[in-house]
Coordinates of N, CA, C and O in Angstrom, one line a residue:
M1200 N 85.0 117.2 153.1 CA 85.7 116.1 153.8 C 86.9 115.8 153.0 O 86.9 115.7 151.8
R1201 N 88.0 115.7 153.7 CA 89.3 115.3 153.0 C 89.4 113.8 152.7 O 89.0 113.0 153.6
P1202 N 90.0 113.5 151.6 CA 90.2 112.1 151.3 C 91.2 111.5 152.3 O 92.2 112.2 152.6
S1203 N 91.0 110.2 152.7 CA 92.0 109.7 153.6 C 93.3 109.2 152.9 O 93.2 108.7 151.7
R1204 N 94.4 109.5 153.5 CA 95.7 109.1 152.8 C 96.5 108.3 153.9 O 96.4 108.5 155.1
L1205 N 97.3 107.4 153.4 CA 98.2 106.7 154.2 C 99.3 107.6 154.7 O 99.9 108.4 153.9
P1206 N 99.7 107.5 155.9 CA 100.9 108.3 156.4 C 102.2 107.9 155.6 O 102.3 106.7 155.3
A1207 N 103.0 108.8 155.5 CA 104.3 108.6 154.8 C 105.2 107.5 155.4 O 105.7 106.7 154.7
P1208 N 105.2 107.4 156.7 CA 106.1 106.3 157.3 C 105.5 104.9 156.9 O 106.3 104.0 156.7
I1209 N 104.2 104.7 156.8 CA 103.7 103.4 156.4 C 104.0 103.1 155.0 O 104.4 102.0 154.6
I1210 N 103.9 104.1 154.1 CA 104.3 103.9 152.7 C 105.8 103.6 152.6 O 106.1 102.7 151.8
L1211 N 106.6 104.3 153.3 CA 108.0 104.0 153.2 C 108.4 102.6 153.8 O 109.2 101.9 153.2
A1212 N 107.7 102.2 154.9 CA 108.0 100.9 155.4 C 107.5 99.8 154.5 O 108.2 98.8 154.3
A1213 N 106.4 100.0 153.8 CA 105.9 99.0 152.8 C 106.8 98.9 151.7 O 107.2 97.8 151.2
A1214 N 107.3 100.0 151.2 CA 108.2 100.0 150.0 C 109.6 99.4 150.4 O 110.1 98.6 149.6
A1215 N 110.0 99.7 151.6 CA 111.3 99.0 152.0 C 111.2 97.5 152.1 O 112.0 96.8 151.7
G1216 N 110.1 97.1 152.7 CA 109.8 95.7 152.8 C 109.7 95.0 151.5 O 110.2 93.9 151.3
L1217 N 109.0 95.6 150.6 CA 108.8 95.0 149.2 C 110.1 95.0 148.5 O 110.5 94.0 147.9
S1218 N 110.9 96.0 148.6 CA 112.2 96.0 147.9 C 113.1 95.0 148.5 O 113.9 94.4 147.7
A1219 N 113.1 94.8 149.8 CA 114.0 93.8 150.4 C 113.6 92.4 150.0 O 114.5 91.6 149.7
A1220 N 112.3 92.2 149.9 CA 111.8 90.9 149.5 C 112.2 90.6 148.0 O 112.6 89.5 147.7
L1221 N 112.1 91.5 147.2 CA 112.5 91.4 145.8 C 114.0 91.2 145.6 O 114.4 90.5 144.8
W1222 N 114.7 91.9 146.4 CA 116.2 91.9 146.3 C 116.7 90.6 146.9 O 117.7 90.1 146.4
L1223 N 116.2 90.1 147.9 CA 116.7 88.9 148.6 C 116.1 87.6 148.0 O 116.6 86.5 148.3
A1224 N 115.1 87.6 147.2 CA 114.5 86.4 146.6 C 115.5 85.5 145.9 O 115.5 84.3 146.1
P1225 N 116.3 86.1 145.0 CA 117.3 85.2 144.3 C 118.3 84.6 145.3 O 118.7 83.4 145.1
A1226 N 118.7 85.2 146.3 CA 119.6 84.7 147.3 C 119.1 83.5 148.0 O 119.8 82.6 148.4
V1227 N 117.8 83.4 148.2 CA 117.2 82.3 148.9 C 117.3 81.0 148.1 O 117.5 80.0 148.7
L1228 N 117.2 81.1 146.8 CA 117.3 79.9 146.0 C 118.7 79.5 145.6 O 118.8 78.5 144.9
V1229 N 119.7 80.2 146.0 CA 121.0 79.8 145.5 C 121.4 78.4 146.0 O 122.0 77.7 145.2
D1230 N 121.2 78.1 147.2 CA 121.6 76.8 147.7 C 120.5 75.8 147.9 O 120.6 74.8 148.5
Y1231 N 119.4 76.0 147.2 CA 118.2 75.1 147.3 C 118.6 73.7 146.8 O 118.2 72.7 147.3
S1232 N 119.3 73.7 145.7 CA 119.8 72.4 145.1 C 120.6 71.6 146.1 O 120.5 70.3 146.1
N1233 N 121.4 72.3 146.9 CA 122.2 71.6 147.9 C 121.4 71.0 149.0 O 121.6 69.8 149.4
H1234 N 120.3 71.7 149.4 CA 119.4 71.1 150.4 C 118.7 69.9 149.8 O 118.4 68.9 150.5
L1235 N 118.3 70.0 148.6 CA 117.5 68.9 147.9 C 118.4 67.7 147.8 O 118.0 66.5 148.1
A1236 N 119.7 67.9 147.5 CA 120.6 66.8 147.4 C 120.9 66.2 148.8 O 121.0 64.9 148.9
R1237 N 120.9 67.0 149.8 CA 121.1 66.5 151.2 C 120.0 65.6 151.6 O 120.1 64.6 152.2
A1238 N 118.7 66.1 151.2 CA 117.5 65.3 151.6 C 117.5 64.0 150.8 O 117.2 62.9 151.4
Y1239 N 118.0 64.0 149.6 CA 118.0 62.7 148.8 C 119.0 61.8 149.4 O 118.8 60.6 149.5
I1240 N 120.2 62.3 149.9 CA 121.2 61.4 150.5 C 120.6 60.9 151.8 O 120.8 59.7 152.1
F1241 N 119.9 61.7 152.6 CA 119.3 61.2 153.9 C 118.4 60.1 153.6 O 118.4 59.1 154.3
V1242 N 117.6 60.2 152.6 CA 116.6 59.1 152.3 C 117.3 57.8 151.8 O 116.9 56.7 152.1
H1243 N 118.3 58.0 150.9 CA 118.8 56.8 150.2 C 120.2 56.3 150.7 O 120.8 55.5 150.1
L1244 N 120.6 56.8 151.9 CA 121.9 56.5 152.4 C 122.0 55.0 152.7 O 123.0 54.4 152.4
G1245 N 121.0 54.4 153.3 CA 121.0 53.0 153.6 C 120.9 52.1 152.5 O 121.2 50.9 152.5
D1246 N 120.3 52.6 151.3 CA 120.0 51.7 150.2 C 121.2 51.7 149.2 O 121.2 50.9 148.3
S1247 N 122.1 52.7 149.2 CA 123.1 52.8 148.2 C 124.5 52.7 148.8 O 125.0 53.6 149.6
P1248 N 125.2 51.7 148.4 CA 126.6 51.5 148.8 C 127.5 52.7 148.3 O 128.4 53.1 149.0
A1249 N 127.2 53.2 147.2 CA 128.0 54.3 146.6 C 127.8 55.6 147.5 O 128.8 56.3 147.8
L1250 N 126.6 55.9 148.0 CA 126.4 57.0 148.8 C 127.0 56.7 150.2 O 127.6 57.6 150.8
A1251 N 126.9 55.5 150.7 CA 127.4 55.1 152.0 C 129.0 55.2 152.0 O 129.6 55.5 153.1
A1252 N 129.6 55.1 150.9 CA 131.0 55.2 150.8 C 131.5 56.6 151.0 O 132.7 56.8 151.4
Y1253 N 130.7 57.6 150.6 CA 131.2 59.0 150.7 C 130.5 59.8 151.7 O 131.0 60.9 152.1
Y1254 N 129.3 59.4 152.2 CA 128.5 60.3 153.1 C 128.2 59.5 154.4 O 128.0 58.3 154.4
A1255 N 128.0 60.2 155.4 CA 127.5 59.7 156.7 C 126.6 60.8 157.4 O 126.9 62.0 157.2
V1256 N 125.7 60.4 158.1 CA 124.8 61.3 158.8 C 125.4 61.5 160.2 O 125.5 60.5 161.0
D1257 N 125.7 62.7 160.5 CA 126.2 63.1 161.9 C 125.0 63.5 162.7 O 124.3 64.5 162.3
T1258 N 124.7 62.8 163.7 CA 123.5 63.1 164.5 C 123.9 64.2 165.7 O 123.8 63.8 166.8
Q1259 N 124.3 65.3 165.3 CA 124.6 66.3 166.3 C 123.3 67.0 166.7 O 122.3 67.0 166.0
P1260 N 123.2 67.5 167.9 CA 121.9 68.0 168.4 C 121.4 69.2 167.7 O 120.2 69.4 167.5
I1261 N 122.2 70.1 167.2 CA 121.8 71.3 166.5 C 122.3 71.3 165.1 O 123.5 71.2 164.9
I1262 N 121.4 71.3 164.1 CA 121.8 71.2 162.7 C 121.3 72.5 162.0 O 120.1 72.8 162.1
P1263 N 122.1 73.2 161.3 CA 121.5 74.4 160.5 C 120.5 73.9 159.5 O 120.6 72.8 159.0
Y1264 N 119.6 74.7 159.2 CA 118.5 74.5 158.3 C 117.7 73.2 158.6 O 117.3 72.5 157.7
L1265 N 117.5 72.9 159.9 CA 116.8 71.8 160.3 C 115.3 71.8 159.8 O 114.8 70.8 159.4
G1266 N 114.7 73.0 159.7 CA 113.4 73.1 159.2 C 113.2 72.7 157.8 O 112.3 72.0 157.4
L1267 N 114.2 73.1 156.9 CA 114.1 72.8 155.5 C 114.4 71.3 155.4 O 113.7 70.6 154.6
D1268 N 115.3 70.7 156.1 CA 115.5 69.2 156.1 C 114.3 68.5 156.5 O 113.9 67.5 156.0
A1269 N 113.6 69.0 157.6 CA 112.4 68.3 158.1 C 111.3 68.4 157.1 O 110.5 67.5 157.0
L1270 N 111.3 69.4 156.2 CA 110.3 69.5 155.2 C 110.7 68.6 154.0 O 109.8 67.9 153.4
L1271 N 111.9 68.7 153.5 CA 112.3 68.0 152.3 C 112.5 66.5 152.4 O 112.1 65.8 151.4
V1272 N 113.0 66.0 153.5 CA 113.3 64.6 153.6 C 112.0 63.8 153.4 O 112.0 62.8 152.6
P1273 N 110.9 64.1 154.1 CA 109.7 63.3 153.8 C 109.1 63.5 152.4 O 108.6 62.6 151.8
L1274 N 109.3 64.7 151.8 CA 108.8 64.9 150.5 C 109.6 64.1 149.5 O 109.1 63.6 148.5
V1275 N 110.9 64.1 149.6 CA 111.8 63.3 148.7 C 111.4 61.8 148.9 O 111.4 61.0 147.9
W1276 N 111.2 61.3 150.1 CA 110.9 59.9 150.4 C 109.5 59.6 149.7 O 109.4 58.5 149.1
L1277 N 108.6 60.5 149.8 CA 107.2 60.2 149.2 C 107.2 60.4 147.7 O 106.6 59.6 147.0
F1278 N 107.7 61.5 147.2 CA 107.5 61.9 145.8 C 108.7 61.8 144.9 O 108.6 62.0 143.7
G1279 N 109.9 61.7 145.5 CA 111.1 61.8 144.7 C 111.6 63.2 144.7 O 110.9 64.1 145.0
P1280 N 112.9 63.4 144.2 CA 113.5 64.7 144.3 C 112.9 65.8 143.3 O 112.8 66.9 143.7
T1281 N 112.4 65.3 142.2 CA 111.8 66.3 141.2 C 110.5 66.9 141.7 O 110.4 68.1 141.7
V1282 N 109.6 66.1 142.2 CA 108.4 66.7 142.7 C 108.6 67.4 144.1 O 108.0 68.4 144.3
A1283 N 109.5 66.9 144.9 CA 109.8 67.5 146.2 C 110.4 68.9 146.0 O 110.1 69.8 146.7
A1284 N 111.2 69.1 144.9 CA 111.7 70.4 144.6 C 110.6 71.4 144.3 O 110.6 72.5 144.8
G1285 N 109.6 71.0 143.5 CA 108.5 71.8 143.3 C 107.6 72.1 144.5 O 107.2 73.2 144.7
L1286 N 107.4 71.1 145.3 CA 106.5 71.3 146.5 C 107.3 72.1 147.5 O 106.7 72.8 148.3
G1287 N 108.6 71.9 147.6 CA 109.4 72.7 148.6 C 109.4 74.2 148.3 O 109.6 75.0 149.2
L1288 N 109.3 74.5 147.0 CA 109.4 75.9 146.6 C 108.0 76.6 146.8 O 108.0 77.8 146.7
T1289 N 106.9 75.9 146.8 CA 105.6 76.5 146.9 C 105.2 76.8 148.3 O 105.8 76.4 149.2

């Protein structure tokens, strides 16, 4: 009886997927601090005259990165930006 082997296309697809994930991982975190700052501003805009002087929330119907904002804003509100950063990355 021959030992079972994985077909070459499956091995190549798995290697390509793994290499893409490892190659793109640093690019995902490049602007994470910007998203965290945006969530902090959303939470504290009404409380801080300094933030209100420079920032305003535009309520347009389609916002890029809405999913990340929907995740980070409650986390910043509940735990603060330091803990929210750790929870948002996990």
